[in-house]
Tab-separated table of C-alpha atoms in Angstrom:
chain	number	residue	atom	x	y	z
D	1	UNK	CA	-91.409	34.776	72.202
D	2	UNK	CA	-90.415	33.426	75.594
D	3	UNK	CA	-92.342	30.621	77.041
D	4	UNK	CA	-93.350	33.257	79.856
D	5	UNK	CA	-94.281	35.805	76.927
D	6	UNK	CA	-96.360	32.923	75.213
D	7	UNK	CA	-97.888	31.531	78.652
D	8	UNK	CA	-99.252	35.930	79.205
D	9	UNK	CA	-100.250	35.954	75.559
D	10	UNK	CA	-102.383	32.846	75.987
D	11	UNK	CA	-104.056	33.610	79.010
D	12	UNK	CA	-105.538	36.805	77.217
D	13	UNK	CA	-106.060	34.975	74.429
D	14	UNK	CA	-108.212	32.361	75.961
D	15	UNK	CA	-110.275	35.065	77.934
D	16	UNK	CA	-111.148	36.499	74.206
D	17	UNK	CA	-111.986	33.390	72.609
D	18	UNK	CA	-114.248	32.391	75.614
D	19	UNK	CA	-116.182	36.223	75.577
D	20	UNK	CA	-115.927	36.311	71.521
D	21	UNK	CA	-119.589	33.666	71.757
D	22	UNK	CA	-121.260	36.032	74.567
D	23	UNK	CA	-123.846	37.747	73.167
D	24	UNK	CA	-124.385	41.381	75.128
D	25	UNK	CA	-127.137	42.562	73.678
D	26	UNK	CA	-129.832	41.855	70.926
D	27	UNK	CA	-128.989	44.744	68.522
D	28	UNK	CA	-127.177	43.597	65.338
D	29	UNK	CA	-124.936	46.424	65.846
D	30	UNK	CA	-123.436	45.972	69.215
D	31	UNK	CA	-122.907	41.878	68.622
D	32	UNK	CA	-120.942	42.950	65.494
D	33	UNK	CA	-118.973	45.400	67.594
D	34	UNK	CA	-118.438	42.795	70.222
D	35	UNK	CA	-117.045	40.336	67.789
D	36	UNK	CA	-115.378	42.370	65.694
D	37	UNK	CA	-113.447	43.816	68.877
D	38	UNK	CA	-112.049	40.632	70.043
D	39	UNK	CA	-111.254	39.139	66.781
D	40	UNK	CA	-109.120	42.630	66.396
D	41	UNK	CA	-108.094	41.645	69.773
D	42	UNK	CA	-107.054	37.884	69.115
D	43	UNK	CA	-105.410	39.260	65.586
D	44	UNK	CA	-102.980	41.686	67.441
D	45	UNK	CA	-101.873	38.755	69.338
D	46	UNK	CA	-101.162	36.532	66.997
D	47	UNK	CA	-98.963	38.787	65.432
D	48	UNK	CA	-96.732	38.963	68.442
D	49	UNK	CA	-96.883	34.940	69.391
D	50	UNK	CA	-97.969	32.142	66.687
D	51	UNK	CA	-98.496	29.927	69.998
D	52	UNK	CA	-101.967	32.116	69.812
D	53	UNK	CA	-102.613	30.716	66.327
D	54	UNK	CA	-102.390	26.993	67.344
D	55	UNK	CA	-104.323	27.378	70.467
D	56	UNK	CA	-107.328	29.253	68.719
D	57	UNK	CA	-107.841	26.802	66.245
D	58	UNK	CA	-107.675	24.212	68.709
D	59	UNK	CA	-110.398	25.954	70.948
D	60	UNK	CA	-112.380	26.560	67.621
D	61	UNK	CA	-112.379	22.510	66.543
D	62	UNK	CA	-113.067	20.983	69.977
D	63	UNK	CA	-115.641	23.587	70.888
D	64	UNK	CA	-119.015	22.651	71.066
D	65	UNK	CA	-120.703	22.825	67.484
D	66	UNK	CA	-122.560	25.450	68.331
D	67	UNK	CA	-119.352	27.738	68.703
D	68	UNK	CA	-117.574	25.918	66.353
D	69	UNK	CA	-120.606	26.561	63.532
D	70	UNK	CA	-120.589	29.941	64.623
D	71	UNK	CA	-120.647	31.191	60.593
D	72	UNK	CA	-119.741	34.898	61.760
D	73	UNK	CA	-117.148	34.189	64.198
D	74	UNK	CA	-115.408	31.357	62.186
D	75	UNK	CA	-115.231	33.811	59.285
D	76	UNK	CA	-113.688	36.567	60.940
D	77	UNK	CA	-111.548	34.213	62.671
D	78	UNK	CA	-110.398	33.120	58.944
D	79	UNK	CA	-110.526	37.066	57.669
D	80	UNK	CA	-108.404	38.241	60.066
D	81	UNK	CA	-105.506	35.566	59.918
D	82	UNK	CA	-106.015	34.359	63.539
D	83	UNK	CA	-106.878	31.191	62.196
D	84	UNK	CA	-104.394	30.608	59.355
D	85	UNK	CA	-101.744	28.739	57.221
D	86	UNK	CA	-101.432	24.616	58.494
D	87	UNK	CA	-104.378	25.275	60.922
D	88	UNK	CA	-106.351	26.400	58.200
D	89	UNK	CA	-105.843	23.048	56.728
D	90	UNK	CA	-107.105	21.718	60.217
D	91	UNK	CA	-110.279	23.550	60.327
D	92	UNK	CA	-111.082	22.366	56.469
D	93	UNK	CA	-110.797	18.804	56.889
D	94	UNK	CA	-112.693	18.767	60.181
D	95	UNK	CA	-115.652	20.729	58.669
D	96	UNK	CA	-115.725	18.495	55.711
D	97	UNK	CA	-115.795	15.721	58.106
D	98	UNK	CA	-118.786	16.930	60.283
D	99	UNK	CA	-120.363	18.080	56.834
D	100	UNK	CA	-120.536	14.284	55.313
D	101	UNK	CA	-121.057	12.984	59.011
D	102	UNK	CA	-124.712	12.193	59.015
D	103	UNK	CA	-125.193	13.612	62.247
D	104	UNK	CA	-127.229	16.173	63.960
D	105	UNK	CA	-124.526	18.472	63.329
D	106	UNK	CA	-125.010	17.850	59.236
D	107	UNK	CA	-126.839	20.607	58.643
D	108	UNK	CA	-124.857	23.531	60.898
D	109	UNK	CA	-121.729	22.201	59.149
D	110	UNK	CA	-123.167	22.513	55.737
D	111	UNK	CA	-125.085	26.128	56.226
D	112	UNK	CA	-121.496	27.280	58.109
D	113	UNK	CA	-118.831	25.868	55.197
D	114	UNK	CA	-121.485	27.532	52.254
D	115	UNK	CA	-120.889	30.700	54.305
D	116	UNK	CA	-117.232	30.186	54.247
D	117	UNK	CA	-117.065	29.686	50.961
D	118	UNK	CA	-119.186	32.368	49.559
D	119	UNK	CA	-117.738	34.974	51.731
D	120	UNK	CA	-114.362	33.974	51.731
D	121	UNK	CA	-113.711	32.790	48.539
D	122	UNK	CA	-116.128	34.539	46.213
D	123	UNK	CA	-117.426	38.104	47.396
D	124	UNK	CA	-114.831	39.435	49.357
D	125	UNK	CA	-112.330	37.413	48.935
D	126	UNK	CA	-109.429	36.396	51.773
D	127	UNK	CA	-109.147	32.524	50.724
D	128	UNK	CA	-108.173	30.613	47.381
D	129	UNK	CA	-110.835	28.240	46.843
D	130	UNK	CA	-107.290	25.679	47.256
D	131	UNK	CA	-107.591	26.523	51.007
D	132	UNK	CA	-110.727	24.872	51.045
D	133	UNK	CA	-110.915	21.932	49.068
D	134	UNK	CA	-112.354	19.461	51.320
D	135	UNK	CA	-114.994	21.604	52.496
D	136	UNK	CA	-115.996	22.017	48.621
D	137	UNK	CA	-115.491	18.168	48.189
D	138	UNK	CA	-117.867	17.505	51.229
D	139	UNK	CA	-120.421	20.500	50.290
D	140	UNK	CA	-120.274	18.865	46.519
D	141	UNK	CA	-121.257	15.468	48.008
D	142	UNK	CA	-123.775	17.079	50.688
D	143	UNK	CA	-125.716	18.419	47.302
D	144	UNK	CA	-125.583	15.490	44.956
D	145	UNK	CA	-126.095	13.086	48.169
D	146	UNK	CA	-128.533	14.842	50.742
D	147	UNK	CA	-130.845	17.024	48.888
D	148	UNK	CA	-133.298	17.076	51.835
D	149	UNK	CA	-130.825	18.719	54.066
D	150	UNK	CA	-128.152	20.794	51.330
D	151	UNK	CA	-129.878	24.412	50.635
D	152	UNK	CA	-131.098	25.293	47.106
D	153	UNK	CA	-128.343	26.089	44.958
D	154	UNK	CA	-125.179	24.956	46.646
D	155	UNK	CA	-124.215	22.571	43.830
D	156	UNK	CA	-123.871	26.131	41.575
D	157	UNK	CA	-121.959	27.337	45.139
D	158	UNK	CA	-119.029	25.261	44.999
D	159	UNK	CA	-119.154	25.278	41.232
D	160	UNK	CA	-118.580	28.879	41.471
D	161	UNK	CA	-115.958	28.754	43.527
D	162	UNK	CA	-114.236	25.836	41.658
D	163	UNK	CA	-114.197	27.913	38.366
D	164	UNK	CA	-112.831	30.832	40.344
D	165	UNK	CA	-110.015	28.365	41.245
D	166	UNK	CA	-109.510	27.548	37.651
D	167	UNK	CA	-109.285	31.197	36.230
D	168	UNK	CA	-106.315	31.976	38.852
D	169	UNK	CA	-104.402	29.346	37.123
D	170	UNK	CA	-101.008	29.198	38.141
D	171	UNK	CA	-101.354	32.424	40.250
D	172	UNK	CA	-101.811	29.860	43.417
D	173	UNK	CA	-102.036	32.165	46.590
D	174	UNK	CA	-100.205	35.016	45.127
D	175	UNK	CA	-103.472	35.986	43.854
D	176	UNK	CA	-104.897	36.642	47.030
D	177	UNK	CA	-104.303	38.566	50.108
D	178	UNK	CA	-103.423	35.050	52.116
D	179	UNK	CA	-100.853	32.879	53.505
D	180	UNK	CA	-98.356	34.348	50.733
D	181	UNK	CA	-98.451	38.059	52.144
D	182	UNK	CA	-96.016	38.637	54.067
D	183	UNK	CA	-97.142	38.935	58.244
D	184	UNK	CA	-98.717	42.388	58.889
D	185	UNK	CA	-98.356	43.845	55.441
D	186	UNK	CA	-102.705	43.130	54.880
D	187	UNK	CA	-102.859	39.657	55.998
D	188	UNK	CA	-106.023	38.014	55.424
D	189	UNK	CA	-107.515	41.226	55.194
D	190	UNK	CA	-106.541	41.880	51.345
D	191	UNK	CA	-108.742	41.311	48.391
D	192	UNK	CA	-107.842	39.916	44.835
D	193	UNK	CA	-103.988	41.266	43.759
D	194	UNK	CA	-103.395	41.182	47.857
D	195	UNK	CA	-104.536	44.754	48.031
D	196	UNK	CA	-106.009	45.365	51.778
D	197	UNK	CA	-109.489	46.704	51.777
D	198	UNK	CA	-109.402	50.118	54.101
D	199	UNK	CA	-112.872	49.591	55.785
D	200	UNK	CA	-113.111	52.013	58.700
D	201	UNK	CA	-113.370	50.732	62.131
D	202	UNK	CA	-116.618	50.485	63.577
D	203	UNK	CA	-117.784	52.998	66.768
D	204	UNK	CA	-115.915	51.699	69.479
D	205	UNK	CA	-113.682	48.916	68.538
D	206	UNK	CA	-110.301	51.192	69.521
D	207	UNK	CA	-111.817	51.671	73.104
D	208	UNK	CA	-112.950	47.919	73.494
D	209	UNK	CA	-109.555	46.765	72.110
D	210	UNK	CA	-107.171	49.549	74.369
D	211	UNK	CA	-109.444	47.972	77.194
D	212	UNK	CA	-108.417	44.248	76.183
D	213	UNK	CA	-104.809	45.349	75.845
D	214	UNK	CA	-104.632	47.260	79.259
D	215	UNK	CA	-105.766	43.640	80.565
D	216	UNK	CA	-102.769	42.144	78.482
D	217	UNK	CA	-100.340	44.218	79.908
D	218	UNK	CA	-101.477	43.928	83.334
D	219	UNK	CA	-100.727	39.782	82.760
D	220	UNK	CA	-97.458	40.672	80.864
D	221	UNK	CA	-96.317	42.256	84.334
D	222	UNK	CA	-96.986	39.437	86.600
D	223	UNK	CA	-94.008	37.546	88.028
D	224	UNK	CA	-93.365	34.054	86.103
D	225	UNK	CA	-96.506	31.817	86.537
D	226	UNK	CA	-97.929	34.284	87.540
D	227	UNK	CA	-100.631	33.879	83.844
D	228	UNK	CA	-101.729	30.563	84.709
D	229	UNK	CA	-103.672	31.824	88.187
């Protein structure tokens, strides 16, 4: 789009990333609503401006690691292709890296790339395990190195997912409902064979997204430079 198309998208864009961590109530429920709402939100976005893409994973790394270990949000983030293709890339290496850091961090990192990689690569699949090969390599390490911190049974984890890796074969990402489908036609959304998974929208996500929309528009409208205030 137009840099002044781009600047309104952004603006929005940011607003939803910062709200996606608040947590508005204690119920299960209505944070899974909440999230689920401005992923949706962030998703619709992206379609219209990758600028939205580039920015959200750059929010997501340098965000504190208590958003950026956020196992829920990061995965959604992943699911729903707002987080995606090169930037994908980005987000593996630096979790590996804060995985096989030492730090305080060590353990978040591990408990939020096991999530990834069970979720996103073996029971509902969105991910070739490909896509995540130096969180695996790190996770690997984490098990054979740091037994005191790595849960029971990741070593069995990423051997699971490795072996998944090696049945696709030569199917690469074609196998999966990834960066190889084409924009909008299931996304990240798809299962194995890149068929999307209908799940019906939870009570309330079309009102909480119109509302986020009505807000987009409203910045669409403003005169040029208008976003940035």
């Amino acid at each position: 789009g137009s840099p002044q198309s781009d600047e309104a998208h952004l603006a929005v864009a940011q607003k939803l990333f910062q709200r996606l961590y608040d947590r508005p109530s204690t119920a299960a429920p209505t944070r899974r609503l909440h999230r689920t709402a401005h992923i949706a939100a962030l998703a619709a976005l992206r379609e219209t401006s990758r600028a939205v893409t580039r920015e959200v994973t750059g929010w997501l790394l340098y965000s504190d690691d208590e958003r950026k270990l956020n196992r829920d949000v990061t995965e959604g983030l992943v699911r729903s292709g707002v987080v995606s293709d090169q930037f994908l890339g980005e987000l593996d290496a630096h979790l590996a890296k804060l995985i096989l850091s030492g730090g305080a961090s060590a353990a978040a990192a591990i408990e939020c790339g096991a999530h990834l990689v069970q979720h996103c690569v073996i029971v509902e699949p969105c991910l070739a395990p490909a896509e995540l090969t130096a969180t695996l390599d790190a996770l690997a390490k984490a098990a054979a190195q740091r037994p005191g911190i790595a849960p029971d049974g990741l070593a069995m984890l990423v051997e699971q997912a490795r072996t998944k890796g090696e049945k696709m074969g030569g199917l690469g990402d074609m196998g999966m409902g990834g960066v190889s489908s084409p924009e909008g036609k299931g996304g990240r959304g798809g299962g194995l064979g890149g068929q999307p998974r209908e799940l019906p929208d939870p009570v309330g996500l079309r009102e909480t997204v119109a509302q986020h929309f009505d807000e987009w528009a409203r910045v669409q409208d403003l005169p040029a430079g208008g976003a940035a205030t």
